[in-house]
Structure formats: C-alpha cells, structure tokens
C-alpha cells in the first residue's frame, strides 16, 4: 500500500521568510502533483513533476522531485500572506484499466503566513 | 476550456436518508472521473473512479455507490446515510492516463 507523508502538518511563518514542505512516499513512482486548497474551497493544481530531478517554479513556490529518495519538496521563498493555504502532494500510483491514474494524497500542510 | 460543476454546494441530511450528488464536466469528451471525500482537517480519500460510461471502480467499500450514466456525468449515491458520511465531497476529472486531475468546487455534506 502506498503511503504519502507530508511534514510539517502545520507551519506558521513570518512574511519574508523561506521554508520547505516535504513529501515522502513509500513506493516507486515518477509522477507527483502539488495542489493548493484555500479554506472551504476546492483544490487548485500547482505543479506536476514528471521525472527524477524535475523542478518547477511559479512565483514564490518551487517544487522538486527526487524519485530515488522518494521525496518531493515545495520551497517557499520570501513568503507573503496570500500564500496562506493548505498544500497537498499527491503521488501517482500508476495505471489502472490502461486508462486512468490513481492518486494517493498526503495529509496536507497547513501554511499560515503572518505579517 | 473545460469546467467541472458539482451540486448541491451544501447539503444537510438526516441519518438514514438517501443521497445523490452530481458532477458534470464541460468542454471535454471521455474524461476519467473521480469521487473523493475529505473529512474535516484531513487529506483526500479516493472513493470511486471511472474511465467510461457505466464503468465504475471502487477504492473503499462502504455504503456509497457511484454511477456514470453519461460520458460527462458522475453521480455519487447512498441509500441510507451514516453520520460518518459527513465530509467534503470532491469530484475530479482528467483527460486520460497520467494527466493532471482537476477538481470541482465540492459539496459539503453534513449528516445529523
């Protein structure tokens, strides 16, 4: 059974600071997704990482994937209040019925950025 | 562009009552469709997925069921709700294998 663990579960940080969220998973996969969820809202796709060493950046967020270590990171640079949300990683477990993909989600990291 | 709709947005139901949640996708054909449940403060649990009309696979055995009567319509149902069915239900779609899943706005269900 694939397990996906995120840490920290909760992160309170000051504006302007840097921090990293970690996503570890238990079995082989070379495809990982990061999503953002605002309180009471749905999930918004942030990044898809497709191979070992993949790095994606959007604004103050940068995601990377190390498939050998089974680890993905989401790095936050110079945090601003608007980044406050819950961030989920999701690992692709591979194909089913040769057509679909199954995702296993981490438990989420709730980020609070304080002025 | 593609859009995904869910309704109702919020639902309060008594224990033992039936349930029907609907999800529709516009702007694409033959999508893969998914139902997830998110308990308060928790991650997402995959409930059902479908690769085509009438094709449903279940991840977690429970008192819920799903159906796909049309290509872009996915329905989540229950004959008798339990208190533990409360949560945030999210429908998602993807265009084929290894494509990003995009989520609908969700339905918040409270069973009393």
PDB file of N, CA and C in Angstrom, chain A residues 30-31 33 35 37 39-45 47-48 50 88 92-108, chain B residues 6 32-34 36 38 41-44 46 49-51 55 57 59 88 90-91 94 96-106 108:
ATOM      1  N   UNK A  30       7.121   7.936 -10.442  1.00  0.00           N
ATOM      2  CA  UNK A  30       7.876   9.022 -11.053  1.00  0.00           C
ATOM      3  C   UNK A  30       6.964  10.171 -11.456  1.00  0.00           C
ATOM      4  N   UNK A  31       5.838  10.291 -10.764  1.00  0.00           N
ATOM      5  CA  UNK A  31       4.889  11.334 -11.112  1.00  0.00           C
ATOM      6  C   UNK A  31       4.238  11.837  -9.842  1.00  0.00           C
ATOM      7  N   UNK A  33       2.203  15.331  -7.880  1.00  0.00           N
ATOM      8  CA  UNK A  33       1.455  16.563  -8.048  1.00  0.00           C
ATOM      9  C   UNK A  33       1.430  17.351  -6.749  1.00  0.00           C
ATOM     10  N   UNK A  35      -0.944  20.408  -4.949  1.00  0.00           N
ATOM     11  CA  UNK A  35      -2.192  21.151  -5.009  1.00  0.00           C
ATOM     12  C   UNK A  35      -2.249  22.132  -3.850  1.00  0.00           C
ATOM     13  N   UNK A  37      -5.139  24.262  -1.440  1.00  0.00           N
ATOM     14  CA  UNK A  37      -6.538  24.363  -1.048  1.00  0.00           C
ATOM     15  C   UNK A  37      -6.714  25.523  -0.076  1.00  0.00           C
ATOM     16  N   UNK A  39      -9.190  27.680   2.523  1.00  0.00           N
ATOM     17  CA  UNK A  39     -10.214  27.221   3.470  1.00  0.00           C
ATOM     18  C   UNK A  39     -11.607  27.171   2.846  1.00  0.00           C
ATOM     19  N   UNK A  40     -12.247  26.040   2.959  1.00  0.00           N
ATOM     20  CA  UNK A  40     -13.598  25.867   2.443  1.00  0.00           C
ATOM     21  C   UNK A  40     -13.708  25.757   0.941  1.00  0.00           C
ATOM     22  N   UNK A  41     -12.575  25.714   0.275  1.00  0.00           N
ATOM     23  CA  UNK A  41     -12.575  25.687  -1.193  1.00  0.00           C
ATOM     24  C   UNK A  41     -12.071  24.356  -1.732  1.00  0.00           C
ATOM     25  N   UNK A  42     -12.105  24.259  -3.055  1.00  0.00           N
ATOM     26  CA  UNK A  42     -11.631  23.046  -3.705  1.00  0.00           C
ATOM     27  C   UNK A  42     -10.114  23.081  -3.869  1.00  0.00           C
ATOM     28  N   UNK A  43      -9.579  22.089  -4.567  1.00  0.00           N
ATOM     29  CA  UNK A  43      -8.141  22.012  -4.789  1.00  0.00           C
ATOM     30  C   UNK A  43      -7.761  22.633  -6.116  1.00  0.00           C
ATOM     31  N   UNK A  44      -6.664  23.361  -6.087  1.00  0.00           N
ATOM     32  CA  UNK A  44      -6.131  24.006  -7.277  1.00  0.00           C
ATOM     33  C   UNK A  44      -4.791  23.370  -7.623  1.00  0.00           C
ATOM     34  N   UNK A  45      -4.648  22.964  -8.861  1.00  0.00           N
ATOM     35  CA  UNK A  45      -3.399  22.334  -9.281  1.00  0.00           C
ATOM     36  C   UNK A  45      -2.270  23.376  -9.331  1.00  0.00           C
ATOM     37  N   UNK A  47       1.558  22.186  -9.429  1.00  0.00           N
ATOM     38  CA  UNK A  47       2.662  21.634 -10.196  1.00  0.00           C
ATOM     39  C   UNK A  47       2.415  20.157 -10.491  1.00  0.00           C
ATOM     40  N   UNK A  48       2.975  19.715 -11.612  1.00  0.00           N
ATOM     41  CA  UNK A  48       3.096  18.287 -11.865  1.00  0.00           C
ATOM     42  C   UNK A  48       4.555  18.011 -12.172  1.00  0.00           C
ATOM     43  N   UNK A  50       7.252  15.223 -13.390  1.00  0.00           N
ATOM     44  CA  UNK A  50       7.122  14.041 -14.235  1.00  0.00           C
ATOM     45  C   UNK A  50       8.302  13.083 -14.210  1.00  0.00           C
ATOM     46  N   UNK A  88      -1.177  20.186  -0.575  1.00  0.00           N
ATOM     47  CA  UNK A  88      -1.186  18.730  -0.632  1.00  0.00           C
ATOM     48  C   UNK A  88      -0.250  18.247  -1.741  1.00  0.00           C
ATOM     49  N   UNK A  92       1.215   9.580  -7.950  1.00  0.00           N
ATOM     50  CA  UNK A  92       0.547   8.751  -8.943  1.00  0.00           C
ATOM     51  C   UNK A  92       0.960   7.299  -8.743  1.00  0.00           C
ATOM     52  N   UNK A  93      -0.011   6.475  -8.465  1.00  0.00           N
ATOM     53  CA  UNK A  93       0.289   5.073  -8.190  1.00  0.00           C
ATOM     54  C   UNK A  93       0.405   4.237  -9.453  1.00  0.00           C
ATOM     55  N   UNK A  94       0.102   4.845 -10.590  1.00  0.00           N
ATOM     56  CA  UNK A  94       0.234   4.093 -11.820  1.00  0.00           C
ATOM     57  C   UNK A  94      -1.102   3.782 -12.448  1.00  0.00           C
ATOM     58  N   UNK A  95      -1.076   3.115 -13.561  1.00  0.00           N
ATOM     59  CA  UNK A  95      -2.278   2.962 -14.365  1.00  0.00           C
ATOM     60  C   UNK A  95      -3.224   1.891 -13.850  1.00  0.00           C
ATOM     61  N   UNK A  96      -4.494   2.141 -14.106  1.00  0.00           N
ATOM     62  CA  UNK A  96      -5.493   1.112 -13.912  1.00  0.00           C
ATOM     63  C   UNK A  96      -6.337   1.076 -15.164  1.00  0.00           C
ATOM     64  N   UNK A  97      -6.746  -0.100 -15.561  1.00  0.00           N
ATOM     65  CA  UNK A  97      -7.522  -0.265 -16.787  1.00  0.00           C
ATOM     66  C   UNK A  97      -6.838   0.372 -17.986  1.00  0.00           C
ATOM     67  N   UNK A  98      -5.549   0.531 -17.922  1.00  0.00           N
ATOM     68  CA  UNK A  98      -4.771   1.127 -19.009  1.00  0.00           C
ATOM     69  C   UNK A  98      -5.281   2.495 -19.440  1.00  0.00           C
ATOM     70  N   UNK A  99      -5.996   3.163 -18.559  1.00  0.00           N
ATOM     71  CA  UNK A  99      -6.575   4.436 -18.972  1.00  0.00           C
ATOM     72  C   UNK A  99      -6.541   5.489 -17.884  1.00  0.00           C
ATOM     73  N   UNK A 100      -6.638   5.100 -16.659  1.00  0.00           N
ATOM     74  CA  UNK A 100      -6.731   6.099 -15.606  1.00  0.00           C
ATOM     75  C   UNK A 100      -5.512   6.128 -14.731  1.00  0.00           C
ATOM     76  N   UNK A 101      -5.435   7.099 -13.858  1.00  0.00           N
ATOM     77  CA  UNK A 101      -4.348   7.151 -12.893  1.00  0.00           C
ATOM     78  C   UNK A 101      -4.932   7.373 -11.504  1.00  0.00           C
ATOM     79  N   UNK A 102      -4.350   6.696 -10.546  1.00  0.00           N
ATOM     80  CA  UNK A 102      -4.826   6.789  -9.184  1.00  0.00           C
ATOM     81  C   UNK A 102      -3.842   7.611  -8.376  1.00  0.00           C
ATOM     82  N   UNK A 103      -4.351   8.551  -7.642  1.00  0.00           N
ATOM     83  CA  UNK A 103      -3.521   9.391  -6.804  1.00  0.00           C
ATOM     84  C   UNK A 103      -3.726   9.050  -5.337  1.00  0.00           C
ATOM     85  N   UNK A 104      -2.626   9.034  -4.618  1.00  0.00           N
ATOM     86  CA  UNK A 104      -2.679   8.947  -3.171  1.00  0.00           C
ATOM     87  C   UNK A 104      -2.186  10.268  -2.619  1.00  0.00           C
ATOM     88  N   UNK A 105      -3.022  10.888  -1.780  1.00  0.00           N
ATOM     89  CA  UNK A 105      -2.713  12.212  -1.263  1.00  0.00           C
ATOM     90  C   UNK A 105      -2.026  12.132   0.091  1.00  0.00           C
ATOM     91  N   UNK A 106      -1.131  13.071   0.303  1.00  0.00           N
ATOM     92  CA  UNK A 106      -0.610  13.277   1.638  1.00  0.00           C
ATOM     93  C   UNK A 106      -1.661  13.947   2.512  1.00  0.00           C
ATOM     94  N   UNK A 107      -1.363  14.055   3.793  1.00  0.00           N
ATOM     95  CA  UNK A 107      -2.333  14.603   4.733  1.00  0.00           C
ATOM     96  C   UNK A 107      -2.452  16.115   4.685  1.00  0.00           C
ATOM     97  N   UNK A 108      -1.578  16.760   3.937  1.00  0.00           N
ATOM     98  CA  UNK A 108      -1.657  18.207   3.802  1.00  0.00           C
ATOM     99  C   UNK A 108      -0.774  18.943   4.788  1.00  0.00           C
TER     100      UNK A 108
ATOM    101  N   UNK B   6     -20.393  20.876  -9.647  1.00  0.00           N
ATOM    102  CA  UNK B   6     -20.930  19.957  -8.664  1.00  0.00           C
ATOM    103  C   UNK B   6     -22.143  20.609  -8.015  1.00  0.00           C
ATOM    104  N   UNK B  32     -11.677  10.801 -17.619  1.00  0.00           N
ATOM    105  CA  UNK B  32     -11.675   9.964 -16.423  1.00  0.00           C
ATOM    106  C   UNK B  32     -12.296  10.793 -15.304  1.00  0.00           C
ATOM    107  N   UNK B  33     -13.131  10.153 -14.515  1.00  0.00           N
ATOM    108  CA  UNK B  33     -13.839  10.869 -13.453  1.00  0.00           C
ATOM    109  C   UNK B  33     -13.589  10.201 -12.108  1.00  0.00           C
ATOM    110  N   UNK B  34     -13.558  11.013 -11.073  1.00  0.00           N
ATOM    111  CA  UNK B  34     -13.197  10.531  -9.737  1.00  0.00           C
ATOM    112  C   UNK B  34     -14.116  11.174  -8.704  1.00  0.00           C
ATOM    113  N   UNK B  36     -13.842  11.902  -4.557  1.00  0.00           N
ATOM    114  CA  UNK B  36     -13.030  11.892  -3.355  1.00  0.00           C
ATOM    115  C   UNK B  36     -13.866  12.394  -2.177  1.00  0.00           C
ATOM    116  N   UNK B  38     -13.199  14.271   1.654  1.00  0.00           N
ATOM    117  CA  UNK B  38     -12.247  14.899   2.563  1.00  0.00           C
ATOM    118  C   UNK B  38     -12.945  15.135   3.894  1.00  0.00           C
ATOM    119  N   UNK B  41     -10.327  18.771   8.134  1.00  0.00           N
ATOM    120  CA  UNK B  41      -8.926  18.856   8.512  1.00  0.00           C
ATOM    121  C   UNK B  41      -8.069  17.700   8.054  1.00  0.00           C
ATOM    122  N   UNK B  42      -8.543  16.940   7.099  1.00  0.00           N
ATOM    123  CA  UNK B  42      -7.801  15.749   6.671  1.00  0.00           C
ATOM    124  C   UNK B  42      -7.478  15.816   5.188  1.00  0.00           C
ATOM    125  N   UNK B  43      -6.781  14.785   4.725  1.00  0.00           N
ATOM    126  CA  UNK B  43      -6.459  14.675   3.313  1.00  0.00           C
ATOM    127  C   UNK B  43      -7.615  14.085   2.534  1.00  0.00           C
ATOM    128  N   UNK B  44      -7.352  13.768   1.289  1.00  0.00           N
ATOM    129  CA  UNK B  44      -8.396  13.260   0.398  1.00  0.00           C
ATOM    130  C   UNK B  44      -8.346  11.737   0.311  1.00  0.00           C
ATOM    131  N   UNK B  46      -9.767   8.647  -2.040  1.00  0.00           N
ATOM    132  CA  UNK B  46     -10.419   8.279  -3.295  1.00  0.00           C
ATOM    133  C   UNK B  46     -11.528   7.268  -3.015  1.00  0.00           C
ATOM    134  N   UNK B  49     -13.755   5.713  -9.151  1.00  0.00           N
ATOM    135  CA  UNK B  49     -13.211   6.280 -10.372  1.00  0.00           C
ATOM    136  C   UNK B  49     -13.849   5.578 -11.566  1.00  0.00           C
ATOM    137  N   UNK B  50     -13.815   6.266 -12.686  1.00  0.00           N
ATOM    138  CA  UNK B  50     -14.492   5.756 -13.878  1.00  0.00           C
ATOM    139  C   UNK B  50     -13.721   6.166 -15.127  1.00  0.00           C
ATOM    140  N   UNK B  51     -13.529   5.223 -16.023  1.00  0.00           N
ATOM    141  CA  UNK B  51     -12.860   5.518 -17.289  1.00  0.00           C
ATOM    142  C   UNK B  51     -13.853   5.640 -18.437  1.00  0.00           C
ATOM    143  N   UNK B  55     -18.709   2.334 -16.360  1.00  0.00           N
ATOM    144  CA  UNK B  55     -17.520   1.675 -15.786  1.00  0.00           C
ATOM    145  C   UNK B  55     -17.136   2.371 -14.488  1.00  0.00           C
ATOM    146  N   UNK B  57     -15.170   1.829 -10.666  1.00  0.00           N
ATOM    147  CA  UNK B  57     -14.328   1.041  -9.764  1.00  0.00           C
ATOM    148  C   UNK B  57     -14.337   1.704  -8.405  1.00  0.00           C
ATOM    149  N   UNK B  59     -12.702   2.146  -4.549  1.00  0.00           N
ATOM    150  CA  UNK B  59     -11.493   2.003  -3.768  1.00  0.00           C
ATOM    151  C   UNK B  59     -11.773   1.583  -2.333  1.00  0.00           C
ATOM    152  N   UNK B  88     -16.515  16.631   2.950  1.00  0.00           N
ATOM    153  CA  UNK B  88     -16.452  17.464   1.754  1.00  0.00           C
ATOM    154  C   UNK B  88     -16.192  16.528   0.581  1.00  0.00           C
ATOM    155  N   UNK B  90     -15.527  15.804  -3.275  1.00  0.00           N
ATOM    156  CA  UNK B  90     -14.920  16.455  -4.429  1.00  0.00           C
ATOM    157  C   UNK B  90     -14.941  15.521  -5.625  1.00  0.00           C
ATOM    158  N   UNK B  91     -15.372  16.051  -6.726  1.00  0.00           N
ATOM    159  CA  UNK B  91     -15.325  15.350  -8.000  1.00  0.00           C
ATOM    160  C   UNK B  91     -14.130  15.889  -8.784  1.00  0.00           C
ATOM    161  N   UNK B  94      -9.822  13.984 -15.325  1.00  0.00           N
ATOM    162  CA  UNK B  94      -8.536  14.069 -16.024  1.00  0.00           C
ATOM    163  C   UNK B  94      -8.741  13.558 -17.442  1.00  0.00           C
ATOM    164  N   UNK B  96      -7.406  11.303 -19.623  1.00  0.00           N
ATOM    165  CA  UNK B  96      -6.555  10.182 -19.922  1.00  0.00           C
ATOM    166  C   UNK B  96      -5.515   9.892 -18.860  1.00  0.00           C
ATOM    167  N   UNK B  97      -4.739   8.896 -19.143  1.00  0.00           N
ATOM    168  CA  UNK B  97      -3.746   8.394 -18.212  1.00  0.00           C
ATOM    169  C   UNK B  97      -2.626   9.402 -17.994  1.00  0.00           C
ATOM    170  N   UNK B  98      -2.216   9.523 -16.768  1.00  0.00           N
ATOM    171  CA  UNK B  98      -1.097  10.369 -16.365  1.00  0.00           C
ATOM    172  C   UNK B  98      -1.304  11.844 -16.690  1.00  0.00           C
ATOM    173  N   UNK B  99      -2.534  12.255 -16.680  1.00  0.00           N
ATOM    174  CA  UNK B  99      -2.840  13.669 -16.826  1.00  0.00           C
ATOM    175  C   UNK B  99      -3.277  14.235 -15.476  1.00  0.00           C
ATOM    176  N   UNK B 100      -3.054  15.512 -15.305  1.00  0.00           N
ATOM    177  CA  UNK B 100      -3.431  16.173 -14.056  1.00  0.00           C
ATOM    178  C   UNK B 100      -4.927  16.030 -13.791  1.00  0.00           C
ATOM    179  N   UNK B 101      -5.274  15.794 -12.547  1.00  0.00           N
ATOM    180  CA  UNK B 101      -6.680  15.766 -12.145  1.00  0.00           C
ATOM    181  C   UNK B 101      -7.096  17.170 -11.724  1.00  0.00           C
ATOM    182  N   UNK B 102      -8.243  17.604 -12.246  1.00  0.00           N
ATOM    183  CA  UNK B 102      -8.782  18.918 -11.925  1.00  0.00           C
ATOM    184  C   UNK B 102     -10.054  18.736 -11.110  1.00  0.00           C
ATOM    185  N   UNK B 103     -10.152  19.518 -10.062  1.00  0.00           N
ATOM    186  CA  UNK B 103     -11.210  19.307  -9.083  1.00  0.00           C
ATOM    187  C   UNK B 103     -12.363  20.286  -9.256  1.00  0.00           C
ATOM    188  N   UNK B 104     -13.547  19.791  -8.947  1.00  0.00           N
ATOM    189  CA  UNK B 104     -14.731  20.635  -8.913  1.00  0.00           C
ATOM    190  C   UNK B 104     -14.798  21.428  -7.623  1.00  0.00           C
ATOM    191  N   UNK B 105     -15.839  22.264  -7.477  1.00  0.00           N
ATOM    192  CA  UNK B 105     -15.954  23.127  -6.300  1.00  0.00           C
ATOM    193  C   UNK B 105     -16.316  22.388  -5.026  1.00  0.00           C
ATOM    194  N   UNK B 106     -16.822  21.173  -5.141  1.00  0.00           N
ATOM    195  CA  UNK B 106     -17.103  20.365  -3.958  1.00  0.00           C
ATOM    196  C   UNK B 106     -18.518  20.508  -3.433  1.00  0.00           C
ATOM    197  N   UNK B 108     -20.379  20.118   0.335  1.00  0.00           N
ATOM    198  CA  UNK B 108     -20.186  19.916   1.771  1.00  0.00           C
ATOM    199  C   UNK B 108     -21.417  19.233   2.327  1.00  0.00           C
TER     200      UNK B 108
END
